[in-house]
PDB file of C-alpha atoms in Angstrom:
ATOM      1  CA  ASN I   1      21.734  -1.105 -29.259  1.00 76.00           C
ATOM      2  CA  ALA I   2      24.217  -0.123 -32.200  1.00 84.00           C
ATOM      3  CA  GLY I   3      25.398   2.965 -30.645  1.00 95.00           C
ATOM      4  CA  VAL I   4      26.677   5.459 -32.720  1.00 98.00           C
ATOM      5  CA  THR I   5      26.411   4.719 -36.470  1.00 98.00           C
ATOM      6  CA  GLN I   6      27.955   6.630 -39.455  1.00 98.00           C
ATOM      7  CA  THR I   7      27.895   6.365 -43.432  1.00 98.00           C
ATOM      8  CA  PRO I   8      29.216   6.330 -45.565  1.00 98.00           C
ATOM      9  CA  LYS I   9      32.572   4.966 -44.249  1.00 97.00           C
ATOM     10  CA  PHE I  10      34.511   6.085 -47.472  1.00 97.00           C
ATOM     11  CA  GLN I  11      33.473   8.651 -49.895  1.00 97.00           C
ATOM     12  CA  VAL I  12      35.543  10.482 -52.642  1.00 97.00           C
ATOM     13  CA  LEU I  13      34.342  13.957 -54.014  1.00 97.00           C
ATOM     14  CA  LYS I  14      35.474  16.131 -56.681  1.00 98.00           C
ATOM     15  CA  THR I  15      36.275  19.672 -55.384  1.00 98.00           C
ATOM     16  CA  GLY I  16      32.598  21.614 -55.760  1.00 97.00           C
ATOM     17  CA  GLN I  17      30.497  18.954 -54.793  1.00 97.00           C
ATOM     18  CA  SER I  18      28.051  18.810 -51.833  1.00 96.00           C
ATOM     19  CA  MET I  19      27.202  15.476 -49.877  1.00 96.00           C
ATOM     20  CA  THR I  20      25.632  14.726 -46.539  1.00 98.00           C
ATOM     21  CA  LEU I  21      27.683  12.622 -44.040  1.00 98.00           C
ATOM     22  CA  GLN I  22      24.972  10.679 -41.786  1.00 98.00           C
ATOM     23  CA  CYS I  23      25.349   9.917 -37.952  1.00 98.00           C
ATOM     24  CA  ALA I  24      22.728   8.141 -35.728  1.00 98.00           C
ATOM     25  CA  GLN I  25      22.407   7.172 -32.450  1.00 98.00           C
ATOM     26  CA  ASP I  26      20.003   4.733 -30.280  1.00 96.00           C
ATOM     27  CA  MET I  27      21.200   5.766 -26.926  1.00 95.00           C
ATOM     28  CA  ASN I  28      18.772   8.704 -26.312  1.00 95.00           C
ATOM     29  CA  HIS I  29      21.440  10.834 -25.709  1.00 95.00           C
ATOM     30  CA  GLU I  30      21.107  14.669 -25.646  1.00 95.00           C
ATOM     31  CA  TYR I  31      24.172  15.538 -26.929  1.00 95.00           C
ATOM     32  CA  MET I  32      25.964  15.135 -30.271  1.00 96.00           C
ATOM     33  CA  SER I  33      29.080  16.412 -32.021  1.00 96.00           C
ATOM     34  CA  TRP I  34      31.376  16.346 -35.161  1.00 98.00           C
ATOM     35  CA  TYR I  35      34.846  16.043 -34.990  1.00 98.00           C
ATOM     36  CA  ARG I  36      37.646  16.023 -38.242  1.00 98.00           C
ATOM     37  CA  GLN I  37      40.756  14.320 -37.363  1.00 97.00           C
ATOM     38  CA  ASP I  38      44.004  15.242 -39.378  1.00 95.00           C
ATOM     39  CA  PRO I  39      47.039  13.965 -39.058  1.00 87.00           C
ATOM     40  CA  GLY I  40      48.908  15.422 -36.014  1.00 82.00           C
ATOM     41  CA  MET I  41      46.106  17.849 -35.331  1.00 84.00           C
ATOM     42  CA  GLY I  42      44.211  15.500 -33.034  1.00 89.00           C
ATOM     43  CA  LEU I  43      40.502  16.068 -32.993  1.00 95.00           C
ATOM     44  CA  ARG I  44      38.970  19.561 -33.713  1.00 96.00           C
ATOM     45  CA  LEU I  45      34.860  20.128 -33.096  1.00 95.00           C
ATOM     46  CA  ILE I  46      32.852  21.501 -36.044  1.00 97.00           C
ATOM     47  CA  HIS I  47      29.140  21.741 -34.843  1.00 97.00           C
ATOM     48  CA  TYR I  48      27.548  20.479 -31.798  1.00 95.00           C
ATOM     49  CA  SER I  49      23.732  19.989 -30.616  1.00 96.00           C
ATOM     50  CA  VAL I  50      22.731  20.024 -26.969  1.00 93.00           C
ATOM     51  CA  GLY I  51      19.297  18.712 -28.234  1.00 94.00           C
ATOM     52  CA  ALA I  52      16.643  18.323 -30.610  1.00 94.00           C
ATOM     53  CA  GLY I  53      16.713  22.015 -32.649  1.00 95.00           C
ATOM     54  CA  ILE I  54      19.306  23.337 -31.048  1.00 95.00           C
ATOM     55  CA  THR I  55      23.121  23.409 -32.677  1.00 96.00           C
ATOM     56  CA  ASP I  56      25.960  25.550 -32.615  1.00 95.00           C
ATOM     57  CA  GLN I  57      29.447  26.310 -33.879  1.00 95.00           C
ATOM     58  CA  GLY I  58      32.405  24.512 -32.564  1.00 94.00           C
ATOM     59  CA  GLU I  59      36.510  25.353 -33.528  1.00 92.00           C
ATOM     60  CA  VAL I  60      36.374  24.777 -37.629  1.00 95.00           C
ATOM     61  CA  PRO I  61      32.504  25.366 -38.664  1.00 96.00           C
ATOM     62  CA  ASN I  62      33.551  27.009 -42.009  1.00 96.00           C
ATOM     63  CA  GLY I  63      32.153  24.892 -45.137  1.00 96.00           C
ATOM     64  CA  TYR I  64      29.829  22.771 -42.768  1.00 97.00           C
ATOM     65  CA  ASN I  65      26.023  22.938 -42.177  1.00 97.00           C
ATOM     66  CA  VAL I  66      24.258  20.823 -39.648  1.00 98.00           C
ATOM     67  CA  SER I  67      20.470  20.388 -38.235  1.00 96.00           C
ATOM     68  CA  ARG I  68      18.864  18.488 -35.689  1.00 97.00           C
ATOM     69  CA  SER I  69      15.484  17.538 -35.900  1.00 97.00           C
ATOM     70  CA  THR I  70      15.442  14.563 -33.973  1.00 97.00           C
ATOM     71  CA  THR I  71      17.311  13.087 -31.115  1.00 96.00           C
ATOM     72  CA  GLU I  72      18.821  10.294 -32.713  1.00 97.00           C
ATOM     73  CA  ASP I  73      19.971  11.954 -35.903  1.00 98.00           C
ATOM     74  CA  PHE I  74      22.745  14.567 -36.585  1.00 98.00           C
ATOM     75  CA  PRO I  75      24.027  14.748 -40.055  1.00 98.00           C
ATOM     76  CA  LEU I  76      26.741  16.989 -41.572  1.00 98.00           C
ATOM     77  CA  ARG I  77      26.564  18.692 -44.386  1.00 98.00           C
ATOM     78  CA  LEU I  78      29.270  19.636 -47.148  1.00 97.00           C
ATOM     79  CA  LEU I  79      28.184  22.561 -49.162  1.00 92.00           C
ATOM     80  CA  SER I  80      30.959  22.684 -51.502  1.00 97.00           C
ATOM     81  CA  ALA I  81      33.860  20.454 -51.137  1.00 97.00           C
ATOM     82  CA  ALA I  82      37.365  21.432 -50.935  1.00 97.00           C
ATOM     83  CA  PRO I  83      40.690  19.685 -50.934  1.00 97.00           C
ATOM     84  CA  SER I  84      41.402  21.133 -47.330  1.00 96.00           C
ATOM     85  CA  GLN I  85      38.073  19.026 -46.127  1.00 97.00           C
ATOM     86  CA  THR I  86      39.793  16.083 -46.953  1.00 98.00           C
ATOM     87  CA  SER I  87      39.796  14.271 -43.135  1.00 98.00           C
ATOM     88  CA  VAL I  88      38.425  11.935 -41.176  1.00 98.00           C
ATOM     89  CA  TYR I  89      35.245  12.840 -39.829  1.00 98.00           C
ATOM     90  CA  PHE I  90      33.709  11.238 -36.400  1.00 98.00           C
ATOM     91  CA  CYS I  91      30.315  11.918 -34.583  1.00 98.00           C
ATOM     92  CA  ALA I  92      29.853  11.055 -31.093  1.00 97.00           C
ATOM     93  CA  SER I  93      27.168  11.548 -28.608  1.00 97.00           C
ATOM     94  CA  SER I  94      26.973  11.747 -25.109  1.00 94.00           C
ATOM     95  CA  ARG I  95      24.344  11.821 -21.977  1.00 92.00           C
ATOM     96  CA  ALA I  96      23.589  15.631 -20.802  1.00 87.00           C
ATOM     97  CA  GLY I  97      25.496  15.798 -17.520  1.00 76.00           C
ATOM     98  CA  SER I  98      27.703  12.921 -17.900  1.00 61.00           C
ATOM     99  CA  TYR I  99      30.202  13.845 -20.682  1.00 76.00           C
ATOM    100  CA  GLU I 100      31.639  10.645 -21.814  1.00 92.00           C
ATOM    101  CA  GLN I 101      31.591  10.756 -25.503  1.00 95.00           C
ATOM    102  CA  TYR I 102      30.516   7.552 -27.431  1.00 97.00           C
ATOM    103  CA  PHE I 103      32.264   7.875 -31.025  1.00 98.00           C
ATOM    104  CA  GLY I 104      31.123   6.434 -34.230  1.00 98.00           C
ATOM    105  CA  PRO I 105      33.416   4.188 -36.678  1.00 98.00           C
ATOM    106  CA  GLY I 106      33.988   7.445 -38.669  1.00 98.00           C
ATOM    107  CA  THR I 107      33.841   8.408 -42.194  1.00 98.00           C
ATOM    108  CA  ARG I 108      36.909   8.743 -44.606  1.00 97.00           C
ATOM    109  CA  LEU I 109      36.630  11.518 -46.845  1.00 98.00           C
ATOM    110  CA  THR I 110      38.960  12.510 -49.697  1.00 97.00           C
ATOM    111  CA  VAL I 111      38.309  15.706 -52.083  1.00 97.00           C
ATOM    112  CA  THR I 112      40.171  15.361 -55.255  1.00 97.00           C
TER     113      THR I 112
ATOM    114  CA  GLY K   1      40.110  30.522 -26.635  1.00 74.00           C
ATOM    115  CA  GLN K   2      41.286  27.502 -24.644  1.00 79.00           C
ATOM    116  CA  GLN K   3      44.596  25.406 -25.797  1.00 89.00           C
ATOM    117  CA  VAL K   4      45.477  21.792 -24.420  1.00 95.00           C
ATOM    118  CA  MET K   5      48.987  21.040 -25.173  1.00 96.00           C
ATOM    119  CA  GLN K   6      49.693  17.259 -25.163  1.00 97.00           C
ATOM    120  CA  ILE K   7      53.412  16.033 -25.113  1.00 97.00           C
ATOM    121  CA  PRO K   8      55.155  13.787 -26.068  1.00 97.00           C
ATOM    122  CA  GLN K   9      53.828  13.482 -29.825  1.00 96.00           C
ATOM    123  CA  TYR K  10      55.182   9.913 -30.360  1.00 96.00           C
ATOM    124  CA  GLN K  11      56.866   7.200 -27.794  1.00 98.00           C
ATOM    125  CA  HIS K  12      58.185   4.111 -28.888  1.00 98.00           C
ATOM    126  CA  VAL K  13      59.002   1.591 -25.986  1.00 98.00           C
ATOM    127  CA  GLN K  14      59.761  -2.063 -25.294  1.00 98.00           C
ATOM    128  CA  GLU K  15      57.428  -4.210 -24.000  1.00 98.00           C
ATOM    129  CA  GLY K  16      57.401  -4.117 -20.354  1.00 98.00           C
ATOM    130  CA  GLU K  17      58.832  -0.616 -20.262  1.00 98.00           C
ATOM    131  CA  ASP K  18      56.430   2.181 -18.484  1.00 98.00           C
ATOM    132  CA  PHE K  19      54.986   4.772 -20.584  1.00 98.00           C
ATOM    133  CA  THR K  20      53.666   8.644 -19.577  1.00 98.00           C
ATOM    134  CA  THR K  21      52.009  11.282 -21.725  1.00 98.00           C
ATOM    135  CA  TYR K  22      51.172  14.928 -19.804  1.00 98.00           C
ATOM    136  CA  CYS K  23      48.319  17.166 -20.874  1.00 98.00           C
ATOM    137  CA  ASN K  24      48.560  21.063 -20.073  1.00 98.00           C
ATOM    138  CA  SER K  25      45.714  23.419 -20.703  1.00 95.00           C
ATOM    139  CA  SER K  26      46.000  27.329 -21.024  1.00 92.00           C
ATOM    140  CA  THR K  27      43.132  27.434 -18.459  1.00 92.00           C
ATOM    141  CA  THR K  28      41.569  26.411 -15.329  1.00 93.00           C
ATOM    142  CA  LEU K  29      39.465  23.026 -16.122  1.00 94.00           C
ATOM    143  CA  SER K  30      36.113  21.569 -14.597  1.00 92.00           C
ATOM    144  CA  ASN K  31      37.106  18.012 -15.793  1.00 94.00           C
ATOM    145  CA  ILE K  32      39.492  16.276 -18.274  1.00 96.00           C
ATOM    146  CA  GLN K  33      38.707  12.941 -19.997  1.00 97.00           C
ATOM    147  CA  TRP K  34      41.263  10.390 -21.422  1.00 98.00           C
ATOM    148  CA  TYR K  35      40.650   8.611 -24.599  1.00 98.00           C
ATOM    149  CA  LYS K  36      42.426   5.812 -26.606  1.00 98.00           C
ATOM    150  CA  GLN K  37      42.361   5.430 -30.300  1.00 97.00           C
ATOM    151  CA  ARG K  38      43.543   2.450 -31.760  1.00 97.00           C
ATOM    152  CA  PRO K  39      45.263   2.278 -35.147  1.00 94.00           C
ATOM    153  CA  GLY K  40      42.059   2.495 -37.702  1.00 94.00           C
ATOM    154  CA  GLY K  41      39.756   2.848 -34.996  1.00 96.00           C
ATOM    155  CA  HIS K  42      37.596   5.529 -33.104  1.00 97.00           C
ATOM    156  CA  PRO K  43      38.503   7.027 -29.795  1.00 98.00           C
ATOM    157  CA  VAL K  44      37.289   4.927 -27.062  1.00 98.00           C
ATOM    158  CA  PHE K  45      36.536   6.877 -23.585  1.00 97.00           C
ATOM    159  CA  LEU K  46      38.816   5.715 -20.546  1.00 98.00           C
ATOM    160  CA  ILE K  47      38.035   8.065 -17.900  1.00 97.00           C
ATOM    161  CA  GLN K  48      36.860  11.297 -16.724  1.00 97.00           C
ATOM    162  CA  LEU K  49      38.737  13.026 -13.680  1.00 97.00           C
ATOM    163  CA  VAL K  50      36.582  15.999 -12.011  1.00 95.00           C
ATOM    164  CA  LYS K  51      38.557  16.809  -8.932  1.00 96.00           C
ATOM    165  CA  SER K  52      41.216  18.823  -7.798  1.00 97.00           C
ATOM    166  CA  GLY K  53      44.194  16.172  -7.190  1.00 97.00           C
ATOM    167  CA  GLU K  54      42.508  13.356  -8.145  1.00 97.00           C
ATOM    168  CA  VAL K  55      44.213  10.040  -8.853  1.00 98.00           C
ATOM    169  CA  LYS K  56      42.573   6.895 -10.242  1.00 98.00           C
ATOM    170  CA  LYS K  57      43.666   3.513 -11.529  1.00 98.00           C
ATOM    171  CA  GLN K  58      42.396   0.939 -14.135  1.00 97.00           C
ATOM    172  CA  LYS K  59      44.522  -1.770 -13.948  1.00 97.00           C
ATOM    173  CA  ARG K  60      48.237  -0.917 -15.134  1.00 98.00           C
ATOM    174  CA  LEU K  61      46.776   2.620 -15.948  1.00 98.00           C
ATOM    175  CA  THR K  62      47.027   5.466 -13.497  1.00 98.00           C
ATOM    176  CA  PHE K  63      45.227   9.020 -14.306  1.00 98.00           C
ATOM    177  CA  GLN K  64      45.880  12.092 -12.597  1.00 98.00           C
ATOM    178  CA  PHE K  65      44.410  15.672 -12.172  1.00 98.00           C
ATOM    179  CA  GLY K  66      46.821  18.415 -10.787  1.00 97.00           C
ATOM    180  CA  GLU K  67      45.800  20.350  -8.126  1.00 96.00           C
ATOM    181  CA  ALA K  68      45.120  23.833  -9.958  1.00 96.00           C
ATOM    182  CA  LYS K  69      43.015  21.313 -12.455  1.00 96.00           C
ATOM    183  CA  LYS K  70      45.065  22.791 -15.532  1.00 96.00           C
ATOM    184  CA  ASN K  71      47.084  19.473 -16.013  1.00 97.00           C
ATOM    185  CA  SER K  72      46.643  15.736 -15.918  1.00 98.00           C
ATOM    186  CA  SER K  73      48.858  13.044 -16.594  1.00 98.00           C
ATOM    187  CA  LEU K  74      48.235   9.334 -17.833  1.00 98.00           C
ATOM    188  CA  HIS K  75      50.808   6.547 -16.535  1.00 98.00           C
ATOM    189  CA  ILE K  76      51.271   3.106 -18.481  1.00 98.00           C
ATOM    190  CA  THR K  77      52.829   0.304 -16.187  1.00 98.00           C
ATOM    191  CA  ALA K  78      54.568  -2.313 -17.733  1.00 98.00           C
ATOM    192  CA  THR K  79      53.410  -1.748 -21.329  1.00 98.00           C
ATOM    193  CA  GLN K  80      52.293  -4.551 -23.287  1.00 98.00           C
ATOM    194  CA  THR K  81      51.423  -4.850 -27.311  1.00 97.00           C
ATOM    195  CA  THR K  82      47.792  -4.302 -26.459  1.00 97.00           C
ATOM    196  CA  ASP K  83      48.783  -0.765 -25.307  1.00 98.00           C
ATOM    197  CA  VAL K  84      49.426   0.403 -29.084  1.00 98.00           C
ATOM    198  CA  GLY K  85      47.216   3.583 -29.829  1.00 97.00           C
ATOM    199  CA  THR K  86      47.212   6.989 -29.655  1.00 97.00           C
ATOM    200  CA  TYR K  87      45.980   8.529 -26.045  1.00 98.00           C
ATOM    201  CA  PHE K  88      44.382  11.805 -26.015  1.00 97.00           C
ATOM    202  CA  CYS K  89      43.393  14.026 -23.332  1.00 97.00           C
ATOM    203  CA  ALA K  90      40.449  16.422 -24.052  1.00 96.00           C
ATOM    204  CA  GLY K  91      39.587  19.234 -21.349  1.00 94.00           C
ATOM    205  CA  ARG K  92      36.121  21.036 -20.565  1.00 91.00           C
ATOM    206  CA  GLY K  93      36.223  24.493 -19.459  1.00 85.00           C
ATOM    207  CA  ASN K  94      34.325  25.671 -16.327  1.00 77.00           C
ATOM    208  CA  SER K  95      31.647  28.319 -18.417  1.00 72.00           C
ATOM    209  CA  GLY K  96      28.063  26.817 -18.652  1.00 65.00           C
ATOM    210  CA  TYR K  97      27.995  23.833 -21.143  1.00 68.00           C
ATOM    211  CA  SER K  98      31.442  23.901 -22.402  1.00 74.00           C
ATOM    212  CA  THR K  99      33.092  22.071 -25.358  1.00 85.00           C
ATOM    213  CA  LEU K 100      35.930  19.621 -25.376  1.00 91.00           C
ATOM    214  CA  THR K 101      38.946  20.364 -26.420  1.00 93.00           C
ATOM    215  CA  PHE K 102      41.555  17.832 -27.356  1.00 95.00           C
ATOM    216  CA  GLY K 103      44.918  17.225 -27.059  1.00 96.00           C
ATOM    217  CA  LYS K 104      46.706  16.654 -30.301  1.00 96.00           C
ATOM    218  CA  GLY K 105      47.335  13.081 -28.869  1.00 97.00           C
ATOM    219  CA  THR K 106      50.175  10.762 -27.714  1.00 97.00           C
ATOM    220  CA  MET K 107      51.042   7.917 -30.333  1.00 97.00           C
ATOM    221  CA  LEU K 108      52.405   4.692 -28.376  1.00 98.00           C
ATOM    222  CA  LEU K 109      54.220   2.277 -30.054  1.00 98.00           C
ATOM    223  CA  VAL K 110      55.260  -0.890 -27.940  1.00 98.00           C
ATOM    224  CA  SER K 111      57.643  -3.477 -29.382  1.00 96.00           C
ATOM    225  CA  PRO K 112      57.865  -7.377 -28.249  1.00 93.00           C
TER     226      PRO K 112
END
C-alpha cells in the first residue's frame, strides 16, 4: 500500500512551458485535492475532486487544469508556467465522510 | 470566504517548556483538523475535532475545540526535540461538501 504518490519530486521549467504533475493513490479514496504551499502562506487549495469525472475549483485555480478519469489518478496541468507558480505542490486524498487527508510527498517546482 | 487565522507564526522554546498554538475562524466550522509537517516533509494528520467544546489528548498533545466552533488550540506539554515542525489547523465549513481552509501554520523550534 503506497498511499499517495507524486511525480516528479523536483522540476525546473522555463516561463511559458507546460507540464503535468502526477498524483496517484491506492487507497480507493473518493476525494482528491491539489494544494500549493508557499513560505508563510500555509496550504492553499487549487482544485479538488469528489469522485471520478467530478472536479471543482479551489482558492487559487488560475493557470491550472485538472481532470479525474479514474478514482486513482488526479493529474495537475500547468498550461503556461509563470514564475508565480514556483511552489511546492501537494496532492492529498481522503475517504468520503472521513475527511482525514493523506498527503503525498510533494513536488518542488521552480519556474525561471 | 472562510478565513482561518493561526497564531503565533513562529515559536522557539527550550526543551521541556510548554507550547500552544491558536486557531480562529471567521465562520462557524463543522469540524477542525490539525496537521504536523516536519521540515522538508509533507503534512501528516494528527486529529479531528467535531463537537462543540471537545477536548482530545494524544500523549503530551491536547486539542480543544471552542464552544462556538470558531476557534481551536493545540497545547504541547513538556516539548521534546521531536516536536519540531510546523503545526497547521484546517477548518471545514458547514455547507454541503465544504473544503478545508488551512491556517498559515505555527513553526515550532525546540532547543535541547
